[in-house]
PDB file of C-alpha atoms in Angstrom:
ATOM      1  CA  UNK A 120      -0.035   0.208   0.018  1.00  0.00           C
ATOM      2  CA  UNK A 121       1.039   3.636  -0.917  1.00  0.00           C
ATOM      3  CA  UNK A 122       1.113   6.476   1.611  1.00  0.00           C
ATOM      4  CA  UNK A 123      -0.761   9.821   0.669  1.00  0.00           C
ATOM      5  CA  UNK A 124       2.293  12.166  -0.670  1.00  0.00           C
ATOM      6  CA  UNK A 125       0.524  15.153   0.220  1.00  0.00           C
ATOM      7  CA  UNK A 126       0.319  13.938   3.918  1.00  0.00           C
ATOM      8  CA  UNK A 127       3.470  12.911   4.230  1.00  0.00           C
ATOM      9  CA  UNK A 128       4.773  16.617   3.349  1.00  0.00           C
ATOM     10  CA  UNK A 129       2.630  18.086   5.926  1.00  0.00           C
ATOM     11  CA  UNK A 130       4.367  16.064   8.732  1.00  0.00           C
ATOM     12  CA  UNK A 131       7.110  17.079  10.528  1.00  0.00           C
ATOM     13  CA  UNK A 132      10.634  15.514   9.913  1.00  0.00           C
ATOM     14  CA  UNK A 133      10.979  15.048  13.542  1.00  0.00           C
ATOM     15  CA  UNK A 134       9.365  15.895  16.512  1.00  0.00           C
ATOM     16  CA  UNK A 135      10.606  18.152  19.102  1.00  0.00           C
ATOM     17  CA  UNK A 136       7.454  19.954  20.141  1.00  0.00           C
ATOM     18  CA  UNK A 137       4.949  17.780  22.071  1.00  0.00           C
ATOM     19  CA  UNK A 138       1.863  19.306  20.476  1.00  0.00           C
ATOM     20  CA  UNK A 139       3.094  18.111  17.051  1.00  0.00           C
ATOM     21  CA  UNK A 140       2.522  14.402  17.533  1.00  0.00           C
ATOM     22  CA  UNK A 141      -1.252  15.192  18.613  1.00  0.00           C
ATOM     23  CA  UNK A 142      -1.671  17.585  15.573  1.00  0.00           C
ATOM     24  CA  UNK A 143       0.063  14.908  13.283  1.00  0.00           C
ATOM     25  CA  UNK A 144      -2.200  11.920  14.902  1.00  0.00           C
ATOM     26  CA  UNK A 145      -5.266  14.433  13.833  1.00  0.00           C
ATOM     27  CA  UNK A 146      -4.036  14.648  10.228  1.00  0.00           C
ATOM     28  CA  UNK A 147      -2.959  11.054  10.016  1.00  0.00           C
ATOM     29  CA  UNK A 148      -6.491   9.297  11.436  1.00  0.00           C
ATOM     30  CA  UNK A 149      -8.476  12.144   9.599  1.00  0.00           C
ATOM     31  CA  UNK A 150      -6.766  11.652   6.142  1.00  0.00           C
ATOM     32  CA  UNK A 151      -7.297   7.626   6.423  1.00  0.00           C
ATOM     33  CA  UNK A 152     -10.816   7.976   7.018  1.00  0.00           C
ATOM     34  CA  UNK A 153     -11.240   8.353   2.822  1.00  0.00           C
ATOM     35  CA  UNK A 154      -7.847   7.341   1.744  1.00  0.00           C
ATOM     36  CA  UNK A 155      -7.821   3.482   1.828  1.00  0.00           C
ATOM     37  CA  UNK A 156      -4.044   3.331   0.603  1.00  0.00           C
ATOM     38  CA  UNK A 157      -2.891   4.434   4.055  1.00  0.00           C
ATOM     39  CA  UNK A 158      -2.608   1.369   6.433  1.00  0.00           C
ATOM     40  CA  UNK A 159      -4.464   3.848   9.109  1.00  0.00           C
ATOM     41  CA  UNK A 160      -7.681   3.321   7.076  1.00  0.00           C
ATOM     42  CA  UNK A 161      -7.662  -0.596   8.562  1.00  0.00           C
ATOM     43  CA  UNK A 162      -6.941  -0.302  12.252  1.00  0.00           C
ATOM     44  CA  UNK A 163      -6.041  -3.263  14.678  1.00  0.00           C
ATOM     45  CA  UNK A 164      -8.544  -3.393  17.203  1.00  0.00           C
ATOM     46  CA  UNK A 165      -8.634  -5.644  20.634  1.00  0.00           C
ATOM     47  CA  UNK A 166     -10.567  -6.234  23.624  1.00  0.00           C
ATOM     48  CA  UNK A 167     -10.905  -8.954  26.286  1.00  0.00           C
ATOM     49  CA  UNK A 168     -13.940 -11.621  25.713  1.00  0.00           C
ATOM     50  CA  UNK A 169     -14.127 -14.503  28.263  1.00  0.00           C
ATOM     51  CA  UNK A 170     -10.595 -14.111  29.674  1.00  0.00           C
ATOM     52  CA  UNK A 171      -9.251 -13.990  26.238  1.00  0.00           C
ATOM     53  CA  UNK A 172      -7.224 -11.394  24.091  1.00  0.00           C
ATOM     54  CA  UNK A 173      -9.642 -10.746  20.568  1.00  0.00           C
ATOM     55  CA  UNK A 174      -7.934  -8.864  17.811  1.00  0.00           C
ATOM     56  CA  UNK A 175      -9.796  -7.829  14.695  1.00  0.00           C
ATOM     57  CA  UNK A 176      -9.289  -5.402  11.423  1.00  0.00           C
ATOM     58  CA  UNK A 177     -11.841  -2.735  11.275  1.00  0.00           C
ATOM     59  CA  UNK A 178     -12.101   0.048   8.356  1.00  0.00           C
ATOM     60  CA  UNK A 179     -12.203   3.613  10.203  1.00  0.00           C
ATOM     61  CA  UNK A 180     -14.952   5.512   8.958  1.00  0.00           C
ATOM     62  CA  UNK A 181     -14.421   8.738  11.166  1.00  0.00           C
ATOM     63  CA  UNK A 182     -12.255  10.243  13.364  1.00  0.00           C
ATOM     64  CA  UNK A 183     -12.885  13.005  15.650  1.00  0.00           C
ATOM     65  CA  UNK A 184     -10.040  14.279  17.814  1.00  0.00           C
ATOM     66  CA  UNK A 185     -12.634  17.129  19.603  1.00  0.00           C
ATOM     67  CA  UNK A 186     -15.065  14.934  20.762  1.00  0.00           C
ATOM     68  CA  UNK A 187     -12.058  12.158  21.105  1.00  0.00           C
ATOM     69  CA  UNK A 188     -13.959   9.118  19.044  1.00  0.00           C
ATOM     70  CA  UNK A 189     -13.588   6.808  16.519  1.00  0.00           C
ATOM     71  CA  UNK A 190     -16.438   5.504  14.509  1.00  0.00           C
ATOM     72  CA  UNK A 191     -16.583   1.815  12.918  1.00  0.00           C
ATOM     73  CA  UNK A 192     -19.069   0.023  10.897  1.00  0.00           C
ATOM     74  CA  UNK A 193     -20.534  -3.692  11.474  1.00  0.00           C
ATOM     75  CA  UNK A 194     -22.933  -6.506  11.305  1.00  0.00           C
ATOM     76  CA  UNK A 195     -25.137  -6.390  14.361  1.00  0.00           C
ATOM     77  CA  UNK A 196     -25.484 -10.179  13.887  1.00  0.00           C
ATOM     78  CA  UNK A 197     -21.663 -10.862  14.409  1.00  0.00           C
ATOM     79  CA  UNK A 198     -20.257 -11.984  17.890  1.00  0.00           C
ATOM     80  CA  UNK A 199     -18.552  -8.489  18.639  1.00  0.00           C
ATOM     81  CA  UNK A 200     -22.081  -7.033  19.281  1.00  0.00           C
ATOM     82  CA  UNK A 201     -21.994  -9.218  22.635  1.00  0.00           C
ATOM     83  CA  UNK A 202     -18.834  -9.134  23.239  1.00  0.00           C
ATOM     84  CA  UNK A 203     -18.632  -5.335  23.346  1.00  0.00           C
ATOM     85  CA  UNK A 204     -21.942  -4.835  24.974  1.00  0.00           C
ATOM     86  CA  UNK A 205     -20.322  -7.371  28.239  1.00  0.00           C
ATOM     87  CA  UNK A 206     -17.287  -5.661  28.252  1.00  0.00           C
ATOM     88  CA  UNK A 207     -16.415  -2.274  26.301  1.00  0.00           C
ATOM     89  CA  UNK A 208     -13.083  -2.176  27.006  1.00  0.00           C
ATOM     90  CA  UNK A 209     -10.719  -1.852  24.040  1.00  0.00           C
ATOM     91  CA  UNK A 210      -7.436  -0.481  22.599  1.00  0.00           C
ATOM     92  CA  UNK A 211      -6.944   0.590  18.711  1.00  0.00           C
ATOM     93  CA  UNK A 212      -3.589   0.752  17.309  1.00  0.00           C
ATOM     94  CA  UNK A 213      -2.388   1.403  13.740  1.00  0.00           C
ATOM     95  CA  UNK A 214       1.267   1.622  12.202  1.00  0.00           C
ATOM     96  CA  UNK A 215       2.787   2.829   8.966  1.00  0.00           C
ATOM     97  CA  UNK A 216       6.058   1.846   8.141  1.00  0.00           C
ATOM     98  CA  UNK A 217       6.458   4.660   5.229  1.00  0.00           C
ATOM     99  CA  UNK A 218       5.858   6.800   7.559  1.00  0.00           C
ATOM    100  CA  UNK A 219       7.311   5.517  10.872  1.00  0.00           C
ATOM    101  CA  UNK A 220       4.286   6.015  13.166  1.00  0.00           C
ATOM    102  CA  UNK A 221       2.436   4.413  15.381  1.00  0.00           C
ATOM    103  CA  UNK A 222      -0.779   5.588  17.063  1.00  0.00           C
ATOM    104  CA  UNK A 223      -2.418   3.411  19.684  1.00  0.00           C
ATOM    105  CA  UNK A 224      -5.353   4.548  21.574  1.00  0.00           C
ATOM    106  CA  UNK A 225      -7.235   3.308  24.503  1.00  0.00           C
ATOM    107  CA  UNK A 226     -11.018   3.456  25.344  1.00  0.00           C
ATOM    108  CA  UNK A 227     -14.249   2.048  25.160  1.00  0.00           C
ATOM    109  CA  UNK A 228     -16.938   0.817  22.627  1.00  0.00           C
ATOM    110  CA  UNK A 229     -20.454   1.655  22.427  1.00  0.00           C
ATOM    111  CA  UNK A 230     -22.628  -0.143  20.236  1.00  0.00           C
ATOM    112  CA  UNK A 231     -25.482   1.893  18.233  1.00  0.00           C
ATOM    113  CA  UNK A 232     -28.643   0.135  16.527  1.00  0.00           C
ATOM    114  CA  UNK A 233     -31.202   1.603  14.672  1.00  0.00           C
ATOM    115  CA  UNK A 234     -30.821   4.978  16.171  1.00  0.00           C
ATOM    116  CA  UNK A 235     -30.182   8.341  14.477  1.00  0.00           C
ATOM    117  CA  UNK A 236     -26.241   8.128  14.802  1.00  0.00           C
ATOM    118  CA  UNK A 237     -27.064   4.474  12.295  1.00  0.00           C
ATOM    119  CA  UNK A 238     -29.549   5.866  10.181  1.00  0.00           C
ATOM    120  CA  UNK A 239     -27.238   8.847   9.433  1.00  0.00           C
ATOM    121  CA  UNK A 240     -23.835   6.461   8.918  1.00  0.00           C
ATOM    122  CA  UNK A 241     -25.905   4.221   6.318  1.00  0.00           C
ATOM    123  CA  UNK A 242     -27.463   7.016   4.411  1.00  0.00           C
ATOM    124  CA  UNK A 243     -23.345   8.442   4.122  1.00  0.00           C
ATOM    125  CA  UNK A 244     -22.661   4.983   3.013  1.00  0.00           C
ATOM    126  CA  UNK A 245     -21.938   3.684  -0.598  1.00  0.00           C
ATOM    127  CA  UNK A 246     -24.003   1.105  -2.360  1.00  0.00           C
ATOM    128  CA  UNK A 247     -21.279  -1.446  -2.288  1.00  0.00           C
ATOM    129  CA  UNK A 248     -20.660  -1.094   1.614  1.00  0.00           C
ATOM    130  CA  UNK A 249     -24.506  -1.684   2.294  1.00  0.00           C
ATOM    131  CA  UNK A 250     -24.453  -4.703   0.160  1.00  0.00           C
ATOM    132  CA  UNK A 251     -22.286  -6.952   2.608  1.00  0.00           C
ATOM    133  CA  UNK A 252     -25.124  -6.525   5.020  1.00  0.00           C
ATOM    134  CA  UNK A 253     -27.679  -8.172   2.629  1.00  0.00           C
ATOM    135  CA  UNK A 254     -25.797 -11.356   2.808  1.00  0.00           C
ATOM    136  CA  UNK A 255     -27.670 -14.129   4.971  1.00  0.00           C
ATOM    137  CA  UNK A 256     -26.462 -15.437   8.341  1.00  0.00           C
ATOM    138  CA  UNK A 257     -24.293 -13.553  10.086  1.00  0.00           C
ATOM    139  CA  UNK A 258     -20.632 -13.094  10.579  1.00  0.00           C
ATOM    140  CA  UNK A 259     -18.450 -16.274  11.259  1.00  0.00           C
ATOM    141  CA  UNK A 260     -21.574 -18.357  11.275  1.00  0.00           C
ATOM    142  CA  UNK A 261     -20.279 -21.747  10.367  1.00  0.00           C
ATOM    143  CA  UNK A 262     -21.464 -23.131   7.032  1.00  0.00           C
ATOM    144  CA  UNK A 263     -21.117 -25.765   4.780  1.00  0.00           C
ATOM    145  CA  UNK A 264     -21.497 -24.202   1.589  1.00  0.00           C
ATOM    146  CA  UNK A 265     -19.600 -20.262   0.904  1.00  0.00           C
ATOM    147  CA  UNK A 266     -21.064 -19.737  -2.423  1.00  0.00           C
ATOM    148  CA  UNK A 267     -24.624 -19.840  -0.779  1.00  0.00           C
ATOM    149  CA  UNK A 268     -23.350 -16.618   0.677  1.00  0.00           C
ATOM    150  CA  UNK A 269     -21.767 -14.692  -1.915  1.00  0.00           C
ATOM    151  CA  UNK A 270     -23.418 -11.116  -2.490  1.00  0.00           C
ATOM    152  CA  UNK A 271     -26.485 -10.959  -4.767  1.00  0.00           C
ATOM    153  CA  UNK A 272     -28.444  -8.323  -6.154  1.00  0.00           C
ATOM    154  CA  UNK A 273     -31.768  -7.242  -4.547  1.00  0.00           C
ATOM    155  CA  UNK A 274     -32.891  -4.070  -2.346  1.00  0.00           C
ATOM    156  CA  UNK A 275     -29.653  -3.164  -0.727  1.00  0.00           C
ATOM    157  CA  UNK A 276     -31.846  -0.885   1.549  1.00  0.00           C
ATOM    158  CA  UNK A 277     -33.125  -4.408   2.884  1.00  0.00           C
ATOM    159  CA  UNK A 278     -29.457  -4.370   4.823  1.00  0.00           C
ATOM    160  CA  UNK A 279     -30.208  -1.925   6.983  1.00  0.00           C
ATOM    161  CA  UNK A 280     -31.821  -4.153   9.431  1.00  0.00           C
ATOM    162  CA  UNK A 281     -28.297  -5.739   9.968  1.00  0.00           C
ATOM    163  CA  UNK A 282     -26.617  -2.138  10.236  1.00  0.00           C
ATOM    164  CA  UNK A 283     -24.424  -1.348  13.389  1.00  0.00           C
ATOM    165  CA  UNK A 284     -22.186   1.178  14.634  1.00  0.00           C
ATOM    166  CA  UNK A 285     -19.519   1.087  17.028  1.00  0.00           C
ATOM    167  CA  UNK A 286     -18.305   4.335  18.705  1.00  0.00           C
ATOM    168  CA  UNK A 287     -14.832   3.942  20.010  1.00  0.00           C
ATOM    169  CA  UNK A 288     -14.262   6.589  22.665  1.00  0.00           C
ATOM    170  CA  UNK A 289     -10.513   6.986  23.700  1.00  0.00           C
ATOM    171  CA  UNK A 290      -9.257   8.221  27.222  1.00  0.00           C
ATOM    172  CA  UNK A 291      -5.676   8.216  26.136  1.00  0.00           C
ATOM    173  CA  UNK A 292      -3.775   8.559  22.451  1.00  0.00           C
ATOM    174  CA  UNK A 293      -0.029   7.655  22.551  1.00  0.00           C
ATOM    175  CA  UNK A 294       2.214   8.573  19.270  1.00  0.00           C
ATOM    176  CA  UNK A 295       5.105   6.896  18.667  1.00  0.00           C
ATOM    177  CA  UNK A 296       7.737   8.336  15.559  1.00  0.00           C
ATOM    178  CA  UNK A 297      10.699   6.231  14.460  1.00  0.00           C
ATOM    179  CA  UNK A 298      13.769   7.775  13.414  1.00  0.00           C
ATOM    180  CA  UNK A 299      17.175   6.607  13.511  1.00  0.00           C
ATOM    181  CA  UNK A 300      18.643  10.030  14.954  1.00  0.00           C
ATOM    182  CA  UNK A 301      15.944   9.463  17.684  1.00  0.00           C
ATOM    183  CA  UNK A 302      12.559   8.136  18.346  1.00  0.00           C
ATOM    184  CA  UNK A 303       9.867  10.345  19.926  1.00  0.00           C
ATOM    185  CA  UNK A 304       7.313   8.651  22.103  1.00  0.00           C
ATOM    186  CA  UNK A 305       4.192  10.804  23.518  1.00  0.00           C
ATOM    187  CA  UNK A 306       1.038   9.826  25.727  1.00  0.00           C
ATOM    188  CA  UNK A 307      -1.863  12.123  25.856  1.00  0.00           C
ATOM    189  CA  UNK A 308      -4.647  11.604  28.090  1.00  0.00           C
ATOM    190  CA  UNK A 309      -7.705  13.198  29.008  1.00  0.00           C
ATOM    191  CA  UNK A 310      -9.386  13.583  32.533  1.00  0.00           C
ATOM    192  CA  UNK A 311     -11.162  16.911  32.393  1.00  0.00           C
ATOM    193  CA  UNK A 312      -8.339  18.226  30.729  1.00  0.00           C
ATOM    194  CA  UNK A 313      -5.514  17.405  28.249  1.00  0.00           C
ATOM    195  CA  UNK A 314      -2.222  16.224  29.810  1.00  0.00           C
ATOM    196  CA  UNK A 315       0.685  15.255  27.524  1.00  0.00           C
ATOM    197  CA  UNK A 316       3.889  13.735  28.618  1.00  0.00           C
ATOM    198  CA  UNK A 317       7.159  12.519  26.700  1.00  0.00           C
ATOM    199  CA  UNK A 318       7.846   8.667  27.209  1.00  0.00           C
ATOM    200  CA  UNK A 319      11.116   6.893  26.581  1.00  0.00           C
ATOM    201  CA  UNK A 320      10.768   5.328  23.179  1.00  0.00           C
TER     202      UNK A 320
END
């Protein structure tokens, strides 16, 4: 995958001001919402389910630094829905070797189904995306013949009944930049106010 060259041009070559790291994270994750070519478009999401670490890759649909959340879309029939209802604690991780930047967020996942948020997200989705929610059964369902579950023509709006939105609200954002002359790692945390601290890389 290639990295958006115009994005690279906007990022500092090195990080000597702590505020630069949060500004860069904002640029990178907002760019990743629409730019499927960047590795930050597909983020790794980890959580705990029945005392086991569960990790999955999810497509970033929205990033909002001011309100401190990320938005993902999923099938309401998927096992992760019950999982996040039972234990909402999660972490999100992204890394791009071309940028040499890693971003890690800690927070909680909330499930939205058939509400104003899901309706707006559905209306903003592409036809191709909507078709995925019309597949019979549900994600990870055990089957004997995968051909029976291929995407078929039909009324794509019927898929809305299976559509859900996941909102990941984060309380910390860790930023790591790798550079031969000196790595930089920063942790940004929010309670009432933003607190930013350099970390040993």
